[in-house]
Each structure stands twice: as C-alpha cells, then as structure tokens.
Amino acid sequence: MSIGNEMYELARELFPIDRSLTGDGVRQTLAILKRELPHLTLHEVPSGTQVFDWTVPQEWAVRQAYIEDEKGNRVVDYKQLNLHVMGYSTPVDRWVELDELKQYIYVQQGQPEAVPYVTSYYTRRYGFCMSERQRDSLKPGKYHMVIDSELFDGSLTYGELILPGTGEKEILISTYVCHPSMANNELSGPVLAVALAKTLAKQSHRKYTYRFIWIPETIGSITYLSQHLADMKKRTVAGFVLSCVGDDRTYSYIPTRKGDTLADRVARNVLSFHYPEYKKYTFLDRGSDERQYNAPGVDLPVCVVCRSKYGEYPEYHTSLDDLSVISPEGLQGAYDVYMSMLNALEHNGFYRIKCLCEPQLGKRGLYPSVSKKGAYDAVKSLVNFIAYADGEKDLIDISNIIGVPISQLIPVIAKLTEADLLECIDA
Amino acid sequence: MSIGNEMYELARELFPIDRSLTGDGVRQTLAILKRELPHLTLHEVPSGTQVFDWTVPQEWAVRQAYIEDEKGNRVVDYKQLNLHVMGYSTPVDRWVELDELKQYIYVQQGQPEAVPYVTSYYTRRYGFCMSERQRDSLKPGKYHMVIDSELFDGSLTYGELILPGTGEKEILISTYVCHPSMANNELSGPVLAVALAKTLAKQSHRKYTYRFIWIPETIGSITYLSQHLADMKKRTVAGFVLSCVGDDRTYSYIPTRKGDTLADRVARNVLSFHYPEYKKYTFLDRGSDERQYNAPGVDLPVCVVCRSKYGEYPEYHTSLDDLSVISPEGLQGAYDVYMSMLNALEHNGFYRIKCLCEPQLGKRGLYPSVSKKGAYDAVKSLVNFIAYADGEKDLIDISNIIGVPISQLIPVIAKLTEADLLECIDA
Amino acid sequence: MSIGNEMYELARELFPIDRSLTGDGVRQTLAILKRELPHLTLHEVPSGTQVFDWTVPQEWAVRQAYIEDEKGNRVVDYKQLNLHVMGYSTPVDRWVELDELKQYIYVQQGQPEAVPYVTSYYTRRYGFCMSERQRDSLKPGKYHMVIDSELFDGSLTYGELILPGTGEKEILISTYVCHPSMANNELSGPVLAVALAKTLAKQSHRKYTYRFIWIPETIGSITYLSQHLADMKKRTVAGFVLSCVGDDRTYSYIPTRKGDTLADRVARNVLSFHYPEYKKYTFLDRGSDERQYNAPGVDLPVCVVCRSKYGEYPEYHTSLDDLSVISPEGLQGAYDVYMSMLNALEHNGFYRIKCLCEPQLGKRGLYPSVSKKGAYDAVKSLVNFIAYADGEKDLIDISNIIGVPISQLIPVIAKLTEADLLECIDA
C-alpha cells in the first residue's frame, strides 16, 4: 500500500471521532496515533493553567445533542454529524417556537447544502449548525433543543514525539487535532505528520532532531510554547505547520513573518521545482499556529506549506470538507514535498571545492573527453555546482542559482566528496 | 470658514505684492504673515554677507517701470503686472526703435497669451516681459523704456517661526516668498505653512519642534543654512519644501538625494493611501530649495510633497499662474496630506507587543467570540498590527506591510496601550 | 588606416597558422604579436608541470595529415584546412573501408556545409572532421587515413605584456591563442588585445598597471594562475576575457560569479550607453577563461564583454567562422567599448564637492545668467554631477544615476577641479 493510501486510511479511521479543543475525542485520536507511533507521548495540562496571556479552558463533553420537532423527529443529531453542535456549547433543554429556534441556528451564507463549523470557546453560549436549505425548510411549530453537554475542570491533551538527531539543532513539525469531522482541515495534517515520523524514524542517520506535536490549535501551541519556548528558540532551525495537506488542487506557501528563514528558503526551493505554479501567500494570509510561532518575541522560523490553503477552498470549515476532498494522491504529493524539504535540510550546508581553478574532471571520468559543441551541456549540473561551491552560499542558494533541484545535487555532492574535491563547512 | 478657504483668502491678499529676492515686497508679505502668526520673527541679512560659496546680493527696488509709445500709451506697466519687468533689472530711461526694443523683451515660447517670469539676479541687465501676442502686435515706431529701479546695499529678509516640542528633534518646513504675482508658485507654499503652523501651535503636545521658514529661494536657503547648519544637522529628522501646493490636479513627490529618509518614508506612506496615483519623481527632477538641503555635506532629510509640481503644469512661471490655478480645495488637500504626515511622524516609533504569543483579545472584548468563517476579517488591522509589533519595524513600516493607513492605526495603538499590551521603544 | 582595419589585417595574417594548445603554431602566432608589441615576453612551461589539479600536457605536432581514396585523391588535407584533423590526434596510417572510416569522422549536426572544430586533449585518440555533405558523398571503397603527428614532452607557450601604471593596482586583459583557423573565435581576441596594448603603451599616464596575456584556453589560464595567483589577487581591480569580439551583430556581457565587481559595473555602465540593447548573460553562460578566474578561491573580478558570444552565433566552432564573420567595423566597435571601459576605470573614483550647498556657478561662467523656463536644462549634467558628488558614490554610480556617459563627465570633472570645487577621494 502506498504511503498516500496509508495516510488516507488513517484519516478515514479518525474521521468520525468527536474532537474539540479538549476532551475524549482528542484522547481517542491520539490513542490511534500512538498505535502507529509507539513512542508518541501524551500530555495533559490542567484547566485553569495560565499560559502566557491565556488560560487553559475547561474540558467539554457532549453526551448527546439534538433538535426534535413536536412529533419526535430529530431535525439534527450530534451523533450523526458532530458539526451540528457549536463547539463548547453550554447545556440546554428547552422547547421553543421556530422563530426563537432560528436565533440559535448557524448556517453557511452562500452554500445552502453546507453545515458550517462554528465554535465559541471563550464565551459561554449554545447553538446548532445546519444547512441553510434545512433551516429554511423547517415548519412553524415547537422544537426541543437538547444539548447534554458539560464544561468542567479537566485538561488539555496533546501528543509529542521526539526523534533525536546527531546534532543539537532541531526541526519542528506541528499539526492540530481539535477539529471534528472534517478531512482536509484537519485530519490531513495529523496523518501526514504520522507518515513523516514513521519514515524519519526508520532512517539510520538524522542530522537534526525532529520535534512532532499534535495539539489543539491556538491554545495548544500557546500552551506548548509556554512550556518549551526557551529550548525551542535555542534549537529550532526550521519548522512547518501541517494543515490542509490532503487535496490535489494546488500547493501553497505562507512565509514566516521574517520571510527569509531557512524554513522559507527550503520551502520555496522545493516548491519551485516540484510545482512551479504554487501559490505564494504573504504572512498577512496566516491563520493557523504559525501565528503563535511567529509572534514577536517567539520568533520561531515556522512557515506553512500546504495544498489548498485554509480559507481558500470552497469546502473549508463546513461539512463539505469530508473524505472526498482529500485523496491518497493529494496526501502523497504533500508527503513527497515534505520529504524533499527535510532531505534538503539534512544535506544543506556550505560546500567548498577543495582545489583552485576547475578540477580536471576528465581524468576522473566525470567529463566528456571529446570537446565539441554541446559536450559541455551534459555535465552542466556538475560544473555549475563546482563553480558556485565557494563556501559562502549554501546548497539551497546554489540550487536556486543553477536551477537544479537539491535531489539531483545530492548525488553530485557524493561523487565530488568521494573524489576528495569537496568539503562541507557547516556554518 | 474651512482651512482651505482661509488659505485661499490669504493668498488672494498677498497676490498683488511686488516680491523679489529682497526688498519691501518681501517685508510687506512677511508683515501680513506675522499678523497671522504673532510669534513669527523677521531677520535681515546685509547685502555682501558671504554665505558659503555665495554672497547676499544687493537689495532691489522698483519705483515705477513701463514702456510707452510715442503717443504716451503705456504698452506695459509694472504697476499693472509686476511680471512685466525682469527681476533685478537695472535702471533704464531710453527712447528706442521697435527693433531695438525687441532685444529687451522676453516672451514665452508656445504660449502666446502668457507673460513669462524672468529674472537676472547675478548678472546686471534690464528687460521687459510680455505676451508673444502683444509683442508681435507692436507697431514700428519709437518706444520709451523706463525702469526706475535701484540696486543698493540693503539686506535679505526672511521669516522664522519655532514651535518647540518636548524632545530635541525637529521637523523643518521651508517655503519661499520671493516670487511676484504668481499663485501656485509661489503663494500656495507660504499660506500652507501658515495654516500648518496655526494648527500645530494649538496642539497641546508636540513630540517634535517645528522650524518654519519663509525665505527667498536658493540664496535664502543657502543663507539660512550658513547660519544654522550645525544645529539643523543635529536635530532635523524630516523636512519638507512647500511649493506648488495649491492646485487640484494631482499630488507629486520628489525624494531626497538618499531616497529613504524618514521624510521620504512618511511621504510615500501617506500619499500611497491618500492618492495612490500620485506622481513619483526622482531627485533628478528637483528644482527648489531641496537642492540646497540635499547638497553633499548638508545632507538634511528634506523632500518635496506638492500638488502639480513646478515645471510640470502649463501655467508655471507665467502670468497664467494666477488665483484661478489654485483653489480652496487644492490647498485643503495639501493641508490634509501634510497634517497626515506630521501626525504620522508624531506617532511614529518602534512598537512592541508586551506578551508572548498573541494576546487573548476575546477576554478584553477586542475579538469576536464566535469563530466562524469571516470573523477573523473584522479585526484584521488589530491582529496584523500585533503580529508585526516586534520593536524592529516602525509604525510606517507596519502601515506599509499591513496596508492600513497610520491614521487608522493610531486608535489601535491607543486601545492596545490602554490594555497594557503595547509599549513604544523609541529608537 | 583605422584601428579596426589594422586589427583586421593582423587577424588575416594570423588566420592560416596551425595553432593548438601547444606547439609551433602558438609560437609563430606569438612571434608575430611580438613584432607588433616588442615588449611582449614569451614563456615556456614544460610538459608534465603540475598546475593546481591539472598537468601541462605533451606538445603536439602535425607534419601532415589527410584521407586519400584508392585513386590517390585527397578527400581532406590538413594543409588545406587545419580543422580537418581533430586536435591532439595520435598518429595513424591505415587503409580502411568506408564504414570503418566513418567511425573516425566528426561532422556538424544541422550544418551540412560546416567542418566542425573538435579536440581530444586529454584522451588519446585520432579523428577527422569534415562537412556532413562531404561525408555523405563518400563512395564505398578503401580509404587511407594518415595522421603524421607526434605527442612529445615539450612545453606550453604563452605571451605576457606588463604596462606599468603609477599605482599598485592592475587590470587584467586575458585572451587565447590555441584555436586553429577560426576568426571570431579566436583571432579577434588576440588582435584586440594587441590594439589595446598599443594604445595604452602610448598614453603618458596610467593609474593602473595593465597585465595582458595571450595563453592557450583553460590549461593556459590554470597554468598562469598557478604561477601568479597570489600577486594577481592582491593587485587586480578588474579584468576582462577577450573572446569573440570581431563581428558586428551585437554586444554581449557575461558577469563575474559575484556579479557586482568593478569589472561588472564598468562593463554594464559603458554598454548601457554604447549599445543599450546589449545581451546580458548570466554566469551560467560562461565558457572561456572566466571559468578559472572566477573559480572559488581564485575569485578574480574578471568578466566578459564581447560581440556575438561564443556558442551563440551559427558559425561558432566550425569552418564557417572565417574572416568573413569578422570585420574592421566589428573589431573597431569592440575596441571602442574596451577603451571606454578602461578610460572610465582610469577616471573612476569617489568625487566630493568641496563647498557646502550648490556652488555659485554663475560667477564662474558655468551657469546661464537669465533664469527662465528651460535654462536649467542646459547645465543639467553639471548640476546633477555636483548634486551626487558626495564622496560616497563613485563615478560609475553617478553616471548610472544621472544617465550621462562617463566620457561626458570627464570634462565636467576637469572644469570643476580647475575651479577648485571638486576633490577625488580614492577609496
């Protein structure tokens, strides 16, 4: 089974779980991920913990929730689609007339068939979500609004996996597990993180340590940073927020605030070869945990590389973002891009040619022996790499300048290193 | 009465006065300005004073000047239009034939109705200006050229107004009062300077000291700089030459020689929001006192923000540049742009958000409590300002990056400061 | 006779000589150049000498070489066209059938009339070159392949001419003399170098020392650098590889690896005025000795300014690159550009105006005495030069900014220096 298919099957398994910022849905999700990655560790942070300017919220649980009409027909039911209940709804058990009911119903403007995803984490209220079409078809009469939910002091749950490398520096992979049944946003990120972690765990050598985290969005990254910031600032050379990495329509990139960190540079380099038409957003288009990682004073070099960006595809934050939006091919494409980026980072460095003037490649069988028009072209990548290997530009720079993907330069580096013509000066 | 109307009325009052580089016309003009700005001080610099590479010229006075035909008809008369006499003309009282007369007549090529504005400050000669149409209609015969002028050791006069601020740094506003009866160039600059000074004088708090000067062009700025350069180099953070700020056709900007001083940055920022189609000239297009302020070794950060730039509108330097070229609306537009720039400068600084990660805006009522598609948009300016408030970019930078005028960020800064979330690090 | 004609006649004289990397053809060529430039010195470097990663090759001599058919008709003959024999061919004397013969014949794909230029310097083999048309017209039968050549320990020959200047810094002019009978590539370079050296030798004052070298390509520059690198790194401010400077179709420029050295800056400046449509290549398009001069660790500021660049014109590296490709006009154009560049370099420096504010040009007769519309234009170059003469931008910068060729600024500098208004601060 291809890695794309494995990711898709895992997403399918996770899809129905009732996730929110906190609660058993998150725990069930992380338990399944732990089955895939036995070294994953789970962490609980108590409600009320102060995390920078925020407070870890109460835990939310829903036993059942529905709207019933006078005949006992369930208009909507949380058990059928967890998007029907506004996230963090307080309990309610009331009979109301249609007009009043409508005050508690959220619909998606302009998408009559879509049930929107709505939350109210930090203000106590309750509400239901349904399609505009369904709301407009409701007949006058009495309706029974039931949300059997509980908000209580519990904890916020997150998962963490550290894959140690030989050096002190590390790469952050951050994704989130707080969304109920939506696929591209956000099961694609968690399953891609699992696939990357599995592949990296099998590698015999890693220059970098990899820090993977599966957290609730916003409050999760703030909580995690409040615990780990000093260490992460010291170690992190690049990081990526994995979100919306499962469809097959395009590739997208959102830079860091600073715009030219190692994470940005490797992302732009790899995407420019993999999918030259990728969409370049600006930091003004940010929206997920890159907001926290790039906040002033936090300043971690974390950017976003995704497929169709959150907020930019029609199914976003509605019931239409289901398993048909993502595909094994879409997930595989994201996996390939991420592995290319991580590989490029592992091989990146400041290379320097060890002899003065061009080396005599001919005597080493690396150059055509007959000089005629066109002969030079055949070894262009090799001679161009040599021409720029001055110890001042890193591999990403050279790849950009000479227009050759890093994946094609890695064997060139191997040949030249073997011929004792090249050294890497890590800076 | 609107400020635009006040400026226009003052220009109308000043219009007929016979101004030149020196002399009583300048003094009458400055006396009227002093009526508006009682703290204005007048300064006299004696003829012959050495000012850098130049010498303050003699004072010039004209009692009367005209050309008369044989029948005693006045062909042109200085009393009717002071542009008819070349500035700094030496005295003459001669009867000549038409052919010889024509050697002393200057006309405006290509504008048959316009009387040109011509001077000869540093070479002794005399001359008359008239419209091409009038010159070509002169009949053969004798003409009496009379210029009852005097060149004598007197002084160069200028006005200065200092509005002290709380800090040591200052802003220069420089304009000139040496042009005879022309409106956009140059009564618009002097009356705008008066309006700005009045407004600033009323403000309860000024971070910057404001140095306003009303001088003759070129020799005036050289003279003033020869007296004040060391002090101005130490204090000046930004300066503007006010010239051609009264018509209503466009806005224009001429950068400093260095091109990226604080003056340039605030000018480009304000104009990009106020009138995005404004004309960007280069320093090669300079022509007024910015030439002196930007000279090598002087190096003051002084640029030009104007309406239709000198040399770029058809009425320029002719009798057509009369009170119909400028308007209350044109002057008001320039006033608004200048006040926006000065306000932006007063509030400019390096702002830094005081908490790590995004602040919890919801609990302070600064953020929508329901998270649904589009909610984020409503507070975009606020969250974007926070995201960039890293203490490394100043307010102008942030305004440029997030695309929000500084006038809209000032209340955002107030809110965040009040919530104790923001500090300003002045650098 | 114009310099263009002189260059052309010298190229005509050199054309038939049997040049290669080494050997008597090079020596005959240099002997003729020495007749033109008596101070030229000739140098011999023994075969087998280690030069960085390379070894100076054996010397190659050809007494005769041809293909004959059974009737004794010479199909091709080295004496008629030296391109018919692959450079550095080993000896052969064999009768073969047509099919086998064809294995030793090189033709130019897509150019049926052209005899290609082919070499095999570092792998021992033999071969013949002919036009595709000729090869395809060969009839079945036996053919006699004869190459009476010798490869033996001898030496590599090059010529050098040093024209001392008053300062310590120097300019490198490098060209090559290893190509058999081809005109644009490469007799144009050697004859242009001769013309430049003659002109410079006659000049009474040179700020820079000029180092001219006539070498075999690649191995020659590597050899020369292995002998002179330390000294050249200390002294060289700019250098140029002269190659393909004889046709009349365009001008071309290949930057250094760093892209913004003094050589690059003067090349772009001069070409932008001389021929604004010149072709800008990148360092990826390099191909001649600039490869060695720009190699990491060598890092000499050497770029290429040529007419139609090697590899980019149809006759390149074939028998079609004959004396009809180059012309006196083509060579003269290159000479003019090079002299403009060298002149610009001789006058380049950081100029600073000595007075504060604009100087009073009127009293020195450098400014029109009547101020009227348009008067300012007449002295634009002068006042613009003054405005930017701040001691921080060099002459090339100022020329670029104000859009005036350096050749027109040199007299401006002279006038201002004479008036004691300008100083040059060499940095």
Tab-separated table of N, CA and C in Angstrom, chain A residues 323-392:
chain	number	residue	atom	x	y	z
A	323	LEU	N	-14.285	13.268	3.431
A	323	LEU	CA	-13.219	12.401	2.896
A	323	LEU	C	-13.108	12.441	1.375
A	324	SER	N	-14.094	13.055	0.715
A	324	SER	CA	-13.982	13.161	-0.749
A	324	SER	C	-13.087	14.337	-1.164
A	325	VAL	N	-12.829	15.248	-0.249
A	325	VAL	CA	-11.965	16.385	-0.587
A	325	VAL	C	-10.497	15.951	-0.639
A	326	ILE	N	-10.135	15.042	0.249
A	326	ILE	CA	-8.745	14.574	0.243
A	326	ILE	C	-8.637	13.277	-0.549
A	327	SER	N	-7.418	12.916	-0.887
A	327	SER	CA	-7.207	11.688	-1.660
A	327	SER	C	-5.815	11.145	-1.354
A	328	PRO	N	-5.601	9.863	-1.605
A	328	PRO	CA	-4.253	9.300	-1.435
A	328	PRO	C	-3.221	10.065	-2.256
A	329	GLU	N	-3.593	10.507	-3.453
A	329	GLU	CA	-2.651	11.232	-4.306
A	329	GLU	C	-2.333	12.603	-3.717
A	330	GLY	N	-3.376	13.252	-3.215
A	330	GLY	CA	-3.157	14.571	-2.613
A	330	GLY	C	-2.231	14.480	-1.409
A	331	LEU	N	-2.500	13.514	-0.554
A	331	LEU	CA	-1.659	13.325	0.634
A	331	LEU	C	-0.238	12.923	0.231
A	332	GLN	N	-0.137	12.051	-0.775
A	332	GLN	CA	1.187	11.596	-1.217
A	332	GLN	C	2.010	12.772	-1.744
A	333	GLY	N	1.349	13.673	-2.492
A	333	GLY	CA	2.062	14.848	-3.015
A	333	GLY	C	2.635	15.689	-1.879
A	334	ALA	N	1.834	15.898	-0.852
A	334	ALA	CA	2.317	16.675	0.290
A	334	ALA	C	3.465	15.942	0.981
A	335	TYR	N	3.304	14.633	1.134
A	335	TYR	CA	4.377	13.826	1.748
A	335	TYR	C	5.674	13.981	0.943
A	336	ASP	N	5.567	13.893	-0.368
A	336	ASP	CA	6.767	13.993	-1.215
A	336	ASP	C	7.445	15.353	-1.050
A	337	VAL	N	6.641	16.402	-1.029
A	337	VAL	CA	7.210	17.741	-0.860
A	337	VAL	C	7.887	17.854	0.507
A	338	TYR	N	7.216	17.358	1.544
A	338	TYR	CA	7.820	17.468	2.875
A	338	TYR	C	9.097	16.642	2.973
A	339	MET	N	9.089	15.440	2.403
A	339	MET	CA	10.311	14.633	2.470
A	339	MET	C	11.434	15.308	1.669
A	340	SER	N	11.086	15.936	0.540
A	340	SER	CA	12.108	16.667	-0.221
A	340	SER	C	12.678	17.811	0.609
A	341	MET	N	11.804	18.505	1.325
A	341	MET	CA	12.290	19.619	2.142
A	341	MET	C	13.189	19.106	3.268
A	342	LEU	N	12.765	18.034	3.912
A	342	LEU	CA	13.542	17.535	5.051
A	342	LEU	C	14.882	16.967	4.566
A	343	ASN	N	14.842	16.260	3.438
A	343	ASN	CA	16.081	15.767	2.831
A	343	ASN	C	17.026	16.910	2.469
A	344	ALA	N	16.457	17.946	1.877
A	344	ALA	CA	17.268	19.113	1.508
A	344	ALA	C	17.891	19.715	2.759
A	345	LEU	N	17.115	19.814	3.829
A	345	LEU	CA	17.662	20.376	5.071
A	345	LEU	C	18.769	19.481	5.626
A	346	GLU	N	18.558	18.184	5.570
A	346	GLU	CA	19.585	17.264	6.082
A	346	GLU	C	20.898	17.406	5.301
A	347	HIS	N	20.813	17.682	4.024
A	347	HIS	CA	22.025	17.813	3.197
A	347	HIS	C	22.499	19.239	3.046
A	348	ASN	N	21.720	20.185	3.534
A	348	ASN	CA	22.116	21.578	3.334
A	348	ASN	C	23.409	21.893	4.094
A	349	GLY	N	24.138	22.853	3.585
A	349	GLY	CA	25.395	23.243	4.216
A	349	GLY	C	26.171	24.106	3.246
A	350	PHE	N	27.307	24.557	3.698
A	350	PHE	CA	28.157	25.409	2.876
A	350	PHE	C	29.272	24.543	2.300
A	351	TYR	N	29.139	24.227	1.031
A	351	TYR	CA	30.112	23.353	0.380
A	351	TYR	C	31.200	24.188	-0.265
A	352	ARG	N	32.412	23.640	-0.239
A	352	ARG	CA	33.539	24.357	-0.832
A	352	ARG	C	34.405	23.386	-1.619
A	353	ILE	N	34.721	23.789	-2.825
A	353	ILE	CA	35.571	22.961	-3.687
A	353	ILE	C	36.997	23.076	-3.141
A	354	LYS	N	37.708	21.960	-3.119
A	354	LYS	CA	38.981	21.937	-2.415
A	354	LYS	C	40.182	22.319	-3.276
A	355	CYS	N	40.041	22.348	-4.610
A	355	CYS	CA	41.194	22.744	-5.427
A	355	CYS	C	40.976	24.138	-5.982
A	356	LEU	N	42.033	24.761	-6.406
A	356	LEU	CA	41.927	26.062	-7.070
A	356	LEU	C	41.722	25.831	-8.561
A	357	CYS	N	41.015	26.721	-9.206
A	357	CYS	CA	40.561	26.574	-10.588
A	357	CYS	C	39.662	25.333	-10.690
A	358	GLU	N	39.102	25.129	-11.869
A	358	GLU	CA	38.261	23.950	-12.044
A	358	GLU	C	39.090	22.682	-11.850
A	359	PRO	N	38.521	21.664	-11.228
A	359	PRO	CA	39.249	20.397	-11.173
A	359	PRO	C	39.291	19.747	-12.564
A	360	GLN	N	40.283	18.903	-12.763
A	360	GLN	CA	40.378	18.173	-14.035
A	360	GLN	C	39.412	17.013	-13.961
A	361	LEU	N	38.223	17.211	-14.448
A	361	LEU	CA	37.196	16.181	-14.318
A	361	LEU	C	37.441	15.032	-15.269
A	362	GLY	N	38.064	15.347	-16.422
A	362	GLY	CA	38.286	14.323	-17.445
A	362	GLY	C	39.059	13.130	-16.907
A	363	LYS	N	40.118	13.395	-16.166
A	363	LYS	CA	40.947	12.277	-15.698
A	363	LYS	C	40.217	11.419	-14.673
A	364	ARG	N	39.119	11.925	-14.148
A	364	ARG	CA	38.317	11.160	-13.195
A	364	ARG	C	37.064	10.576	-13.854
A	365	GLY	N	37.014	10.703	-15.181
A	365	GLY	CA	35.859	10.150	-15.891
A	365	GLY	C	34.573	10.921	-15.664
A	366	LEU	N	34.692	12.161	-15.196
A	366	LEU	CA	33.489	12.950	-14.919
A	366	LEU	C	33.183	13.964	-16.022
A	367	TYR	N	33.961	13.939	-17.107
A	367	TYR	CA	33.809	14.957	-18.139
A	367	TYR	C	33.978	14.283	-19.498
A	368	PRO	N	33.217	14.711	-20.523
A	368	PRO	CA	33.369	14.109	-21.851
A	368	PRO	C	34.777	14.378	-22.389
A	369	SER	N	35.399	13.372	-22.995
A	369	SER	CA	36.792	13.535	-23.424
A	369	SER	C	36.908	14.256	-24.764
A	370	VAL	N	35.851	14.226	-25.565
A	370	VAL	CA	35.889	14.961	-26.832
A	370	VAL	C	35.217	16.321	-26.655
A	371	SER	N	35.957	17.379	-26.935
A	371	SER	CA	35.370	18.705	-26.829
A	371	SER	C	34.747	19.083	-28.141
A	372	LYS	N	33.470	19.081	-28.218
A	372	LYS	CA	32.774	19.607	-29.391
A	372	LYS	C	31.506	20.295	-28.912
A	373	LYS	N	30.952	21.099	-29.808
A	373	LYS	CA	29.711	21.820	-29.468
A	373	LYS	C	28.740	20.907	-28.725
A	374	GLY	N	28.216	21.343	-27.562
A	374	GLY	CA	27.190	20.570	-26.871
A	374	GLY	C	27.736	19.642	-25.809
A	375	ALA	N	29.008	19.270	-25.916
A	375	ALA	CA	29.576	18.324	-24.953
A	375	ALA	C	29.462	18.869	-23.532
A	376	TYR	N	29.681	20.144	-23.423
A	376	TYR	CA	29.672	20.807	-22.125
A	376	TYR	C	28.324	20.661	-21.415
A	377	ASP	N	27.244	20.703	-22.221
A	377	ASP	CA	25.896	20.639	-21.644
A	377	ASP	C	25.688	19.426	-20.753
A	378	ALA	N	26.281	18.311	-21.141
A	378	ALA	CA	25.997	17.043	-20.474
A	378	ALA	C	26.370	17.062	-18.999
A	379	VAL	N	27.360	17.823	-18.642
A	379	VAL	CA	27.815	17.822	-17.250
A	379	VAL	C	27.552	19.167	-16.571
A	380	LYS	N	26.556	19.857	-17.121
A	380	LYS	CA	26.268	21.214	-16.652
A	380	LYS	C	26.015	21.298	-15.148
A	381	SER	N	25.188	20.410	-14.623
A	381	SER	CA	24.876	20.471	-13.188
A	381	SER	C	26.154	20.340	-12.380
A	382	LEU	N	27.005	19.426	-12.807
A	382	LEU	CA	28.259	19.181	-12.096
A	382	LEU	C	29.155	20.417	-12.126
A	383	VAL	N	29.425	20.933	-13.306
A	383	VAL	CA	30.362	22.061	-13.374
A	383	VAL	C	29.750	23.322	-12.766
A	384	ASN	N	28.443	23.479	-12.899
A	384	ASN	CA	27.832	24.654	-12.277
A	384	ASN	C	27.848	24.549	-10.755
A	385	PHE	N	27.610	23.370	-10.244
A	385	PHE	CA	27.712	23.208	-8.793
A	385	PHE	C	29.122	23.571	-8.332
A	386	ILE	N	30.126	23.056	-9.036
A	386	ILE	CA	31.527	23.339	-8.680
A	386	ILE	C	31.809	24.844	-8.737
A	387	ALA	N	31.279	25.483	-9.764
A	387	ALA	CA	31.567	26.906	-9.955
A	387	ALA	C	31.039	27.761	-8.805
A	388	TYR	N	29.976	27.300	-8.152
A	388	TYR	CA	29.386	28.089	-7.073
A	388	TYR	C	29.722	27.544	-5.679
A	389	ALA	N	30.439	26.427	-5.610
A	389	ALA	CA	30.728	25.826	-4.302
A	389	ALA	C	31.884	26.580	-3.655
A	390	ASP	N	31.581	27.759	-3.180
A	390	ASP	CA	32.615	28.665	-2.685
A	390	ASP	C	32.609	28.777	-1.160
A	391	GLY	N	31.801	27.965	-0.522
A	391	GLY	CA	31.751	28.019	0.934
A	391	GLY	C	30.970	29.209	1.470
A	392	GLU	N	30.421	30.026	0.580
A	392	GLU	CA	29.671	31.207	1.022
A	392	GLU	C	28.178	31.110	0.750
